[in-house]
Coordinates of C-alpha atoms and ligand atoms in Angstrom, one line a residue:
M204 CA -39.3 -25.1 -84.6
R205 CA -40.1 -28.0 -82.3
V206 CA -40.3 -26.8 -78.7
L207 CA -40.3 -29.0 -75.6
L208 CA -41.8 -27.0 -72.7
L209 CA -40.6 -28.6 -69.5
Y210 CA -41.9 -28.1 -66.0
P211 CA -39.5 -29.3 -63.2
L212 CA -40.4 -31.6 -60.4
F213 CA -41.6 -30.2 -57.0
P214 CA -40.0 -31.8 -54.0
K215 CA -42.2 -33.0 -51.2
S216 CA -43.6 -30.0 -49.5
F217 CA -46.5 -28.7 -47.5
W218 CA -48.5 -28.4 -50.7
S219 CA -47.4 -31.6 -52.5
F220 CA -50.2 -33.7 -51.0
E221 CA -49.0 -37.0 -52.7
K222 CA -51.1 -39.2 -50.5
T223 CA -54.2 -37.1 -50.8
L224 CA -53.8 -36.8 -54.5
A225 CA -53.6 -40.6 -54.8
L226 CA -57.0 -40.9 -53.1
V227 CA -58.6 -38.8 -55.9
D228 CA -56.4 -40.4 -58.6
C229 CA -54.6 -37.2 -59.6
K230 CA -50.9 -36.7 -60.0
A231 CA -50.4 -33.1 -59.2
L232 CA -52.3 -30.3 -57.5
L233 CA -51.9 -27.6 -60.1
P234 CA -50.9 -27.3 -63.8
P235 CA -47.9 -25.3 -65.0
L236 CA -49.9 -22.1 -65.7
G237 CA -46.7 -20.0 -66.5
L238 CA -45.5 -22.4 -69.2
I239 CA -48.9 -22.7 -70.9
T240 CA -49.1 -18.9 -70.9
V241 CA -45.6 -18.9 -72.5
A242 CA -46.9 -21.5 -75.0
A243 CA -49.7 -19.1 -76.0
M244 CA -47.2 -16.3 -76.6
L245 CA -44.8 -18.3 -78.8
P246 CA -45.4 -18.3 -82.6
Q247 CA -48.4 -20.6 -83.0
E248 CA -46.9 -22.3 -86.1
W249 CA -44.1 -23.7 -83.9
E250 CA -44.7 -27.2 -82.7
L251 CA -45.2 -27.4 -78.9
K252 CA -45.0 -30.3 -76.5
L253 CA -45.5 -29.9 -72.8
V254 CA -43.9 -32.3 -70.3
D255 CA -44.8 -31.7 -66.7
H256 CA -42.2 -33.7 -64.8
N257 CA -44.6 -33.9 -61.9
I258 CA -47.0 -36.1 -63.8
Q259 CA -44.8 -37.9 -66.4
E260 CA -41.2 -38.9 -67.2
I261 CA -39.2 -37.1 -69.8
T262 CA -38.4 -39.8 -72.4
E263 CA -35.5 -40.0 -74.8
S264 CA -37.9 -39.6 -77.7
D265 CA -39.0 -36.3 -76.1
W266 CA -35.4 -35.1 -76.1
D267 CA -34.8 -36.4 -79.6
W268 CA -37.9 -34.6 -80.9
A269 CA -37.0 -31.2 -79.4
E270 CA -35.0 -28.5 -81.2
L271 CA -35.4 -26.1 -78.3
V272 CA -36.2 -26.7 -74.7
I273 CA -37.9 -24.1 -72.6
I274 CA -37.8 -24.6 -68.8
S275 CA -39.6 -22.5 -66.2
G276 CA -40.1 -22.9 -62.5
M277 CA -40.0 -21.5 -59.0
I278 CA -37.2 -21.6 -56.4
V279 CA -38.6 -24.8 -54.8
Q280 CA -38.2 -26.6 -58.2
K281 CA -34.5 -25.5 -58.5
E282 CA -33.0 -28.9 -58.0
D283 CA -34.8 -30.5 -60.9
M284 CA -34.6 -27.4 -63.0
L285 CA -30.8 -27.4 -62.8
A286 CA -30.8 -31.2 -63.5
Q287 CA -33.0 -30.7 -66.6
I288 CA -30.9 -27.8 -68.0
S289 CA -27.9 -30.1 -67.8
A290 CA -29.7 -33.1 -69.2
A291 CA -30.8 -30.9 -72.2
K292 CA -27.3 -29.5 -72.7
Q293 CA -25.7 -33.0 -72.6
R294 CA -28.0 -33.9 -75.5
G295 CA -26.9 -30.8 -77.4
K296 CA -30.2 -29.0 -77.2
L297 CA -30.7 -25.2 -77.2
V298 CA -32.1 -24.4 -73.7
A299 CA -34.0 -21.3 -72.7
V300 CA -35.1 -20.7 -69.0
G301 CA -37.5 -18.2 -67.4
G302 CA -39.9 -17.9 -64.6
P303 CA -39.5 -16.6 -61.0
Y304 CA -36.4 -18.6 -60.0
A305 CA -34.4 -17.7 -63.1
T306 CA -35.5 -14.0 -62.7
T307 CA -34.4 -13.6 -59.1
S308 CA -31.3 -15.9 -59.4
P309 CA -30.1 -15.6 -63.0
Q310 CA -26.5 -16.4 -62.0
E311 CA -27.6 -19.9 -61.0
V312 CA -29.0 -20.8 -64.4
E313 CA -26.3 -19.4 -66.6
S314 CA -25.6 -22.8 -68.1
A315 CA -28.8 -22.3 -70.2
D316 CA -28.3 -20.6 -73.6
F317 CA -31.1 -18.1 -73.2
L318 CA -32.3 -16.4 -70.1
I319 CA -35.9 -15.0 -70.6
L320 CA -36.2 -13.0 -67.4
D321 CA -38.9 -10.8 -65.8
E322 CA -42.3 -10.9 -67.4
G323 CA -42.7 -12.8 -70.7
E324 CA -45.1 -10.2 -72.3
I325 CA -42.0 -8.0 -72.8
T326 CA -39.1 -10.5 -72.9
L327 CA -40.5 -13.4 -74.9
P328 CA -40.9 -11.2 -78.1
M329 CA -37.2 -10.3 -77.7
F330 CA -36.3 -14.0 -77.4
I331 CA -38.4 -14.9 -80.4
K332 CA -36.8 -12.2 -82.5
A333 CA -33.3 -13.4 -81.5
I334 CA -34.1 -17.0 -82.3
E335 CA -35.6 -16.1 -85.7
Q336 CA -32.5 -14.2 -86.6
G337 CA -30.3 -17.2 -85.7
D338 CA -28.9 -16.2 -82.3
R339 CA -27.7 -19.1 -80.2
S340 CA -27.7 -17.3 -76.8
G341 CA -29.0 -14.2 -75.1
V342 CA -30.3 -12.6 -71.9
F343 CA -33.5 -10.7 -72.1
R344 CA -34.6 -8.4 -69.3
A345 CA -37.3 -5.8 -68.8
T346 CA -37.4 -2.8 -66.5
E347 CA -41.1 -2.1 -67.2
K348 CA -44.0 -4.1 -65.9
P349 CA -46.3 -5.0 -68.8
A350 CA -50.1 -4.5 -68.8
V351 CA -51.7 -8.0 -68.6
T352 CA -54.7 -6.9 -70.6
E353 CA -53.1 -8.3 -73.8
T354 CA -51.9 -11.6 -72.3
P355 CA -53.4 -14.4 -74.4
I356 CA -55.5 -17.3 -73.1
P357 CA -53.1 -19.9 -71.8
R358 CA -52.8 -23.1 -73.9
Y359 CA -54.9 -25.2 -71.6
D360 CA -55.3 -27.6 -74.5
L361 CA -51.7 -28.8 -74.0
L362 CA -52.6 -30.2 -70.5
D363 CA -53.7 -33.6 -69.5
L364 CA -56.6 -32.3 -67.5
N365 CA -57.2 -35.7 -65.7
A366 CA -53.8 -35.4 -64.0
Y367 CA -54.6 -32.3 -62.0
D368 CA -56.7 -31.7 -58.9
N369 CA -57.2 -28.0 -59.6
M370 CA -57.1 -25.9 -62.8
S371 CA -55.5 -22.4 -62.4
V372 CA -56.2 -19.0 -63.8
Q373 CA -54.6 -15.6 -63.0
F374 CA -56.5 -12.3 -62.8
S375 CA -53.8 -10.0 -61.5
R376 CA -50.1 -9.6 -60.8
G377 CA -48.5 -7.5 -58.1
C378 CA -49.4 -6.5 -54.5
P379 CA -49.7 -3.0 -53.0
F380 CA -48.1 -4.0 -49.6
Q381 CA -44.4 -4.2 -48.7
C382 CA -43.7 -7.2 -46.5
E383 CA -39.9 -7.4 -46.2
F384 CA -39.6 -11.1 -46.9
C385 CA -41.8 -11.1 -50.0
D386 CA -40.5 -11.8 -53.5
I387 CA -43.8 -11.1 -55.2
I388 CA -43.3 -7.3 -55.1
V389 CA -39.8 -7.8 -56.4
L390 CA -41.0 -9.9 -59.3
Y391 CA -44.3 -8.1 -60.1
G392 CA -44.2 -4.7 -58.4
R393 CA -46.5 -2.9 -56.0
K394 CA -49.0 -1.7 -58.5
P395 CA -51.5 -4.5 -59.1
R396 CA -52.2 -5.0 -62.8
T397 CA -55.4 -6.8 -63.7
K398 CA -56.8 -8.5 -66.7
T399 CA -60.2 -7.4 -67.9
P400 CA -63.3 -9.3 -66.7
E401 CA -64.0 -10.4 -70.3
Q402 CA -60.4 -11.7 -70.6
L403 CA -60.7 -13.8 -67.4
I404 CA -64.1 -15.1 -68.3
A405 CA -62.8 -16.1 -71.7
E406 CA -60.2 -18.2 -69.9
L407 CA -62.8 -19.8 -67.7
E408 CA -65.0 -20.4 -70.8
C409 CA -61.9 -22.2 -72.4
I410 CA -61.4 -24.6 -69.5
Y411 CA -65.2 -25.1 -69.3
D412 CA -65.3 -26.0 -73.0
L413 CA -62.4 -28.4 -72.5
G414 CA -64.6 -30.2 -70.0
W415 CA -63.1 -29.0 -66.7
R416 CA -65.5 -29.0 -63.7
G417 CA -64.6 -28.5 -60.0
A418 CA -61.8 -26.7 -58.3
V419 CA -60.1 -23.6 -59.9
F420 CA -57.2 -21.8 -58.2
M421 CA -57.1 -18.1 -58.9
V422 CA -53.3 -18.0 -58.5
D423 CA -53.0 -14.2 -57.8
D424 CA -50.7 -13.6 -54.9
N425 CA -53.1 -11.0 -53.6
F426 CA -56.4 -11.3 -55.4
I427 CA -57.8 -8.2 -53.8
G428 CA -54.7 -6.0 -54.5
N429 CA -56.9 -3.8 -56.8
K430 CA -60.3 -3.9 -55.1
R431 CA -62.1 -1.8 -57.7
N432 CA -61.1 -4.0 -60.6
V433 CA -61.7 -7.2 -58.6
K434 CA -65.3 -6.1 -57.8
L435 CA -65.9 -5.3 -61.5
L436 CA -64.7 -8.9 -62.3
L437 CA -66.8 -10.5 -59.6
K438 CA -70.0 -8.7 -60.8
E439 CA -69.6 -10.2 -64.2
L440 CA -68.3 -13.5 -63.0
K441 CA -71.4 -13.9 -60.8
V442 CA -73.6 -13.7 -63.9
W443 CA -71.5 -16.2 -65.8
M444 CA -71.3 -18.7 -62.9
E445 CA -75.1 -18.6 -62.5
E446 CA -75.7 -19.1 -66.2
K447 CA -73.3 -22.1 -66.3
G448 CA -74.8 -23.6 -63.1
Y449 CA -71.8 -23.0 -60.9
P450 CA -69.3 -25.4 -62.6
F451 CA -66.3 -24.2 -60.5
G452 CA -65.4 -23.6 -56.9
F453 CA -62.6 -21.1 -56.5
T454 CA -59.6 -20.8 -54.1
T455 CA -57.4 -17.8 -53.9
E456 CA -54.9 -15.8 -51.8
A457 CA -55.7 -12.4 -50.3
S458 CA -54.5 -9.9 -47.7
V459 CA -56.2 -9.9 -44.4
D460 CA -57.9 -6.5 -45.1
L461 CA -60.4 -8.6 -47.1
A462 CA -62.3 -8.8 -43.7
K463 CA -62.9 -5.0 -43.8
D464 CA -64.8 -5.2 -47.1
D465 CA -68.3 -6.8 -46.7
E466 CA -69.3 -6.1 -50.3
L467 CA -66.2 -7.8 -51.6
M468 CA -66.6 -10.9 -49.4
E469 CA -70.3 -11.2 -50.4
L470 CA -69.4 -11.0 -54.1
M471 CA -66.7 -13.6 -53.6
V472 CA -69.1 -16.0 -51.9
E473 CA -71.7 -15.4 -54.6
C474 CA -69.1 -16.3 -57.2
N475 CA -68.4 -19.6 -55.3
F476 CA -65.1 -18.7 -53.7
K477 CA -64.7 -21.6 -51.2
K478 CA -61.3 -21.0 -49.7
V479 CA -59.0 -18.1 -49.2
F480 CA -55.3 -18.2 -48.1
L481 CA -54.2 -15.4 -45.8
G482 CA -50.6 -14.5 -44.9
I483 CA -51.0 -14.2 -41.2
E484 CA -47.3 -14.9 -40.5
T485 CA -47.4 -14.5 -36.7
P486 CA -49.7 -13.2 -33.9
D487 CA -46.6 -11.3 -32.5
Q488 CA -47.4 -7.6 -33.3
D489 CA -43.7 -6.5 -32.9
S490 CA -42.6 -9.1 -35.6
L491 CA -45.4 -7.9 -37.9
A492 CA -44.3 -4.3 -37.6
L493 CA -40.6 -5.2 -38.0
T494 CA -41.3 -7.1 -41.2
N495 CA -43.5 -4.2 -42.6
K496 CA -46.7 -6.2 -42.5
F497 CA -48.6 -3.3 -41.1
Q498 CA -51.9 -4.4 -42.7
N499 CA -52.0 -7.3 -40.2
T500 CA -51.6 -5.0 -37.2
R501 CA -54.6 -2.7 -37.9
D502 CA -57.5 -5.0 -36.6
P503 CA -57.4 -8.0 -34.3
L504 CA -56.4 -10.9 -36.5
T505 CA -58.7 -13.4 -34.8
E506 CA -61.7 -11.1 -35.5
S507 CA -60.8 -10.8 -39.1
I508 CA -60.5 -14.5 -39.5
D509 CA -63.8 -15.2 -37.8
K510 CA -65.5 -12.6 -39.9
I511 CA -64.3 -14.2 -43.2
T512 CA -65.2 -17.7 -41.8
R513 CA -68.7 -16.6 -41.0
T514 CA -69.3 -15.7 -44.7
G515 CA -68.7 -19.4 -45.6
M516 CA -65.2 -19.1 -47.0
Q517 CA -62.7 -21.4 -45.5
V518 CA -59.6 -19.6 -44.3
M519 CA -56.1 -21.2 -44.9
A520 CA -53.2 -19.3 -43.5
G521 CA -49.4 -19.0 -43.6
F522 CA -47.3 -18.7 -40.5
I523 CA -43.6 -18.0 -40.1
I524 CA -41.1 -18.3 -37.2
G525 CA -37.7 -16.7 -36.9
F526 CA -38.3 -12.9 -37.2
D527 CA -35.6 -10.6 -35.8
G528 CA -36.2 -9.7 -32.2
E529 CA -38.7 -12.5 -31.8
K530 CA -39.2 -13.6 -28.2
A531 CA -39.0 -17.2 -27.0
H532 CA -42.0 -19.6 -27.4
A533 CA -43.1 -18.0 -30.7
G534 CA -44.0 -21.6 -31.8
D535 CA -46.4 -22.0 -28.8
R536 CA -48.0 -18.7 -29.6
I537 CA -48.6 -19.8 -33.2
V538 CA -50.1 -23.1 -32.1
Q539 CA -52.3 -21.2 -29.6
F540 CA -53.5 -18.8 -32.3
V541 CA -54.3 -21.6 -34.8
E542 CA -56.2 -23.6 -32.1
Q543 CA -58.1 -20.4 -31.1
T544 CA -59.2 -19.5 -34.6
G545 CA -59.5 -23.2 -35.6
I546 CA -57.8 -22.6 -39.0
P547 CA -57.6 -26.0 -40.5
M548 CA -54.7 -25.6 -42.8
A549 CA -51.9 -23.6 -41.3
M550 CA -48.8 -23.6 -43.5
F551 CA -45.9 -23.1 -41.2
S552 CA -42.3 -22.4 -42.2
M553 CA -39.1 -21.0 -40.8
L554 CA -38.3 -17.5 -42.2
Q555 CA -36.1 -17.6 -45.3
A556 CA -34.4 -14.8 -47.1
L557 CA -35.5 -15.2 -50.7
P558 CA -33.1 -13.8 -53.3
S559 CA -33.5 -10.1 -54.2
T560 CA -36.1 -9.3 -51.5
A561 CA -35.7 -6.4 -49.1
L562 CA -34.9 -8.9 -46.3
W563 CA -32.2 -10.5 -48.4
H564 CA -30.5 -7.1 -49.1
R565 CA -30.7 -6.1 -45.4
L566 CA -29.2 -9.4 -44.2
E567 CA -26.5 -9.2 -46.9
K568 CA -25.6 -5.7 -45.7
E569 CA -25.5 -7.0 -42.1
G570 CA -23.3 -10.0 -43.1
R571 CA -25.9 -12.5 -41.9
L572 CA -26.7 -14.5 -45.1
L573 CA -25.6 -18.1 -45.0
N574 CA -24.2 -19.7 -48.1
S575 CA -27.0 -22.1 -48.7
S576 CA -27.7 -23.8 -52.0
A577 CA -30.6 -25.7 -50.5
N578 CA -34.1 -25.6 -51.8
I579 CA -36.3 -23.3 -49.8
N580 CA -39.4 -24.9 -48.4
Q581 CA -40.9 -26.1 -45.1
T582 CA -38.1 -28.6 -44.5
T583 CA -35.2 -26.2 -44.8
L584 CA -33.4 -24.5 -42.0
M585 CA -33.2 -20.8 -42.1
N586 CA -30.7 -19.5 -44.6
F587 CA -29.5 -16.6 -42.4
V588 CA -28.2 -16.1 -38.9
P589 CA -31.2 -15.1 -36.8
T590 CA -31.1 -12.9 -33.7
R591 CA -31.9 -15.7 -31.3
A592 CA -30.3 -19.1 -31.2
I593 CA -31.2 -21.0 -34.3
E594 CA -31.5 -24.2 -32.3
D595 CA -34.2 -22.7 -30.2
I596 CA -36.2 -21.5 -33.3
A597 CA -35.7 -24.9 -35.0
T598 CA -36.8 -26.8 -31.9
E599 CA -39.9 -24.6 -31.4
Y600 CA -40.7 -25.0 -35.1
V601 CA -40.5 -28.8 -35.2
D602 CA -42.5 -29.1 -32.0
A603 CA -45.2 -26.7 -33.2
F604 CA -45.5 -28.3 -36.6
W605 CA -45.8 -31.7 -34.9
R606 CA -48.6 -30.5 -32.6
L607 CA -50.5 -28.7 -35.4
Y608 CA -50.7 -31.9 -37.3
D609 CA -51.3 -34.3 -34.5
P610 CA -54.2 -36.4 -35.9
T611 CA -56.4 -35.9 -32.8
A612 CA -55.7 -32.1 -32.6
Y613 CA -56.2 -31.7 -36.4
L614 CA -59.5 -33.6 -36.5
N615 CA -60.8 -31.7 -33.5
R616 CA -59.7 -28.4 -35.0
I617 CA -61.3 -28.9 -38.4
F618 CA -64.5 -30.0 -36.7
R619 CA -64.6 -26.9 -34.5
Y620 CA -63.9 -24.8 -37.5
Y621 CA -66.7 -26.3 -39.5
M622 CA -69.2 -25.7 -36.7
K623 CA -68.6 -22.0 -37.0
L624 CA -68.1 -21.8 -40.8
G625 CA -71.0 -19.9 -42.5
E626 CA -73.5 -21.8 -44.7
A627 CA -72.3 -22.7 -48.2
K628 CA -74.1 -21.0 -51.0
N629 CA -74.6 -22.2 -54.6
V630 CA -74.1 -25.9 -53.8
V631 CA -75.2 -27.8 -56.8
S632 CA -76.1 -31.4 -56.1
K633 CA -74.7 -33.7 -58.7
R634 CA -74.4 -37.4 -59.1
P635 CA -71.0 -38.4 -57.6
S636 CA -68.5 -39.7 -60.2
W637 CA -66.7 -43.0 -59.9
K638 CA -63.5 -41.1 -59.0
T639 CA -65.4 -39.5 -56.0
I640 CA -66.9 -42.8 -54.9
R641 CA -63.4 -44.4 -55.0
A642 CA -61.8 -41.5 -53.1
L643 CA -64.6 -41.6 -50.4
S644 CA -64.3 -45.4 -50.0
L645 CA -60.5 -45.2 -49.6
L646 CA -60.9 -42.3 -47.1
L647 CA -63.5 -44.2 -45.0
W648 CA -61.3 -47.3 -45.0
K649 CA -58.1 -45.4 -44.0
Q650 CA -59.5 -43.0 -41.5
G651 CA -62.7 -44.8 -40.4
V652 CA -61.3 -48.3 -40.0
L653 CA -57.5 -48.3 -39.9
A654 CA -56.6 -45.1 -38.1
Q655 CA -56.3 -44.9 -34.3
T656 CA -58.5 -41.8 -34.4
R657 CA -61.3 -43.7 -36.1
W658 CA -63.8 -43.1 -33.3
L659 CA -63.1 -39.4 -33.3
F660 CA -63.4 -39.4 -37.1
W661 CA -66.8 -41.0 -37.1
R662 CA -68.1 -38.9 -34.2
N663 CA -67.2 -35.7 -35.9
L664 CA -68.3 -36.8 -39.3
I665 CA -71.8 -37.7 -38.1
Q666 CA -72.1 -34.3 -36.4
V667 CA -71.0 -32.5 -39.7
L668 CA -73.5 -34.6 -41.6
I669 CA -76.3 -33.6 -39.3
K670 CA -75.4 -30.0 -38.7
K671 CA -73.6 -28.9 -41.9
P672 CA -74.6 -31.3 -44.7
R673 CA -73.9 -28.7 -47.4
Q674 CA -70.3 -28.4 -46.2
L675 CA -69.7 -32.2 -46.1
E676 CA -67.6 -32.4 -49.3
M677 CA -65.2 -29.7 -48.2
Y678 CA -65.0 -31.2 -44.7
L679 CA -64.1 -34.6 -46.1
T680 CA -61.4 -33.0 -48.3
L681 CA -59.8 -31.6 -45.1
C682 CA -59.9 -35.1 -43.6
A683 CA -58.2 -36.4 -46.7
Y684 CA -55.4 -33.8 -46.2
L685 CA -54.5 -35.5 -42.9
E686 CA -53.1 -38.4 -44.9
H687 CA -50.5 -36.0 -46.2
F688 CA -49.8 -34.0 -43.0
V689 CA -49.3 -37.1 -40.9
E690 CA -46.5 -38.2 -43.2
Y691 CA -45.2 -34.7 -43.8
R692 CA -44.7 -33.8 -40.1
F693 CA -42.3 -36.8 -39.9
I694 CA -40.3 -35.4 -42.8
V695 CA -40.2 -31.9 -41.3
K696 CA -38.9 -33.3 -38.0
Q697 CA -36.3 -35.6 -39.6
Q698 CA -35.0 -33.1 -42.1
I699 CA -34.8 -30.1 -39.8
N700 CA -33.2 -32.1 -37.0
L701 CA -30.6 -33.4 -39.5
Q702 CA -29.8 -29.9 -40.9
L703 CA -29.6 -28.5 -37.4
A704 CA -27.1 -31.2 -36.3
N705 CA -25.0 -30.4 -39.3
Y706 CA -25.3 -26.7 -38.7
M707 CA -24.3 -27.0 -35.0
A708 CA -21.3 -29.2 -36.0
S709 CA -20.0 -26.5 -38.3
K710 CA -21.4 -23.4 -36.4
P711 CA -20.6 -20.4 -38.6
K712 CA -18.5 -17.6 -37.3
A713 CA -21.2 -15.3 -38.3
E714 CA -23.4 -16.4 -35.4
S715 CA -21.1 -15.2 -32.7
M716 CA -21.1 -11.8 -34.5
V717 CA -24.9 -11.5 -34.1
G718 CA -25.1 -13.1 -30.6
Ligands
LIG29 S1 -49.4 -9.1 -48.6 FE1 -48.6 -11.1 -49.4 S2 -48.1 -10.7 -51.6 FE2 -48.4 -8.7 -50.6 S3 -46.4 -8.0 -50.1 FE3 -47.2 -9.1 -48.3 S4 -46.5 -11.2 -48.5 FE4 -46.3 -10.2 -50.5

């Protein structure tokens, strides 16, 4: 069986970083970890070809070669995913789809022949059996959540490693919390399931042997969901990292209660965790309680962020506007919070009801969901009728986004943040590659010569060089992100304003219902 594994295109988003990736000569931030894990679970005598549409085109010879096309992706990739299903069907191919988008919205991908839903450890064997007995269609679901201890090492060998800025690995699935808007707990449940330390280290050993060095994203949605197991992993990882000379720097996502656990933070720093993404959502306590994010209400958020920052791990955070009952000027409060804490990368979005979440079901019951077929990302208007005027929320959102990524505000914020960031540990000095020298020259040219903020750029850079030389590389990476954010804030403004104008022109009846 010749199988084409196809990863759909991501639209421009907060995380797409095209301009920054161009500086480092990469085509995409992350590889398709889900698809290469699927590849490892298929019969290994099948012939497999991976096409990541984010780094290459799909050619006619790819289509001609394939007997079966497997497509997997997230809701943000839905436009290209639907386009590729139809391209494959037009060419008479058998098509199977899976992954988070297909699992939460199976009715939208029904044109595929096979729907491999939920987690592949259970449903892929059903699909393989069906194909081997000659079936031409089927829907495979699982009510159980599988242990991930038997999940094989993803087929990293199928990747073009040079095309990616980060490699990715996964240690756990699931999260113990119950945020109302979150689809992770719908997809993976509230009982975090972890791999064994040996398993994860074998995956790292595999990418190490393939020659990867540098950034590794631990893609767990909440890496510290099972603190006991994560500490067991980190204790072994620490030894492995030391033996190998610290070949990787990790990024991950975690809940804010990380700040309560000194031992855990220390272990993470010793293992070279450089950045951690926290779902802060909003500084408004009422909104946090209403959305069931109680873990963010237990300790002052600014103190938690400062505590993590002092360990030397850079905090990134997610913010949301548009919660029910939210008071006016929520956008201002978020900007104030980000400025106060100095968080360099604040991912900011309007609240969206993701399919099958608790929020989605509540809004459906209340008749407040809007029929939206749009992609869901930072440039999409809310897909439900909020409790305050949508035009006020959208205006606050665009204004706050604009201010957060104003070049002067951003350069000053990252500078202030780096002045309080704890000392980096395990920095291994290495001879810079040509890729790094090229990226640095381009950055200095763009921000140190061409940009209006060049004087500020040099003034801050010299201070960082003097006071935090060990953090210089990470600091320069943040400067490089500005190339993306400056362009992206225009896109956010333009697209939200356009959608708002269309929305106002056809104001739905539902709005008057909610008031
Ligand atoms: S903490 Fe994060 S992953 Fe966990 S339920 Fe809340 S939003 Fe989802």
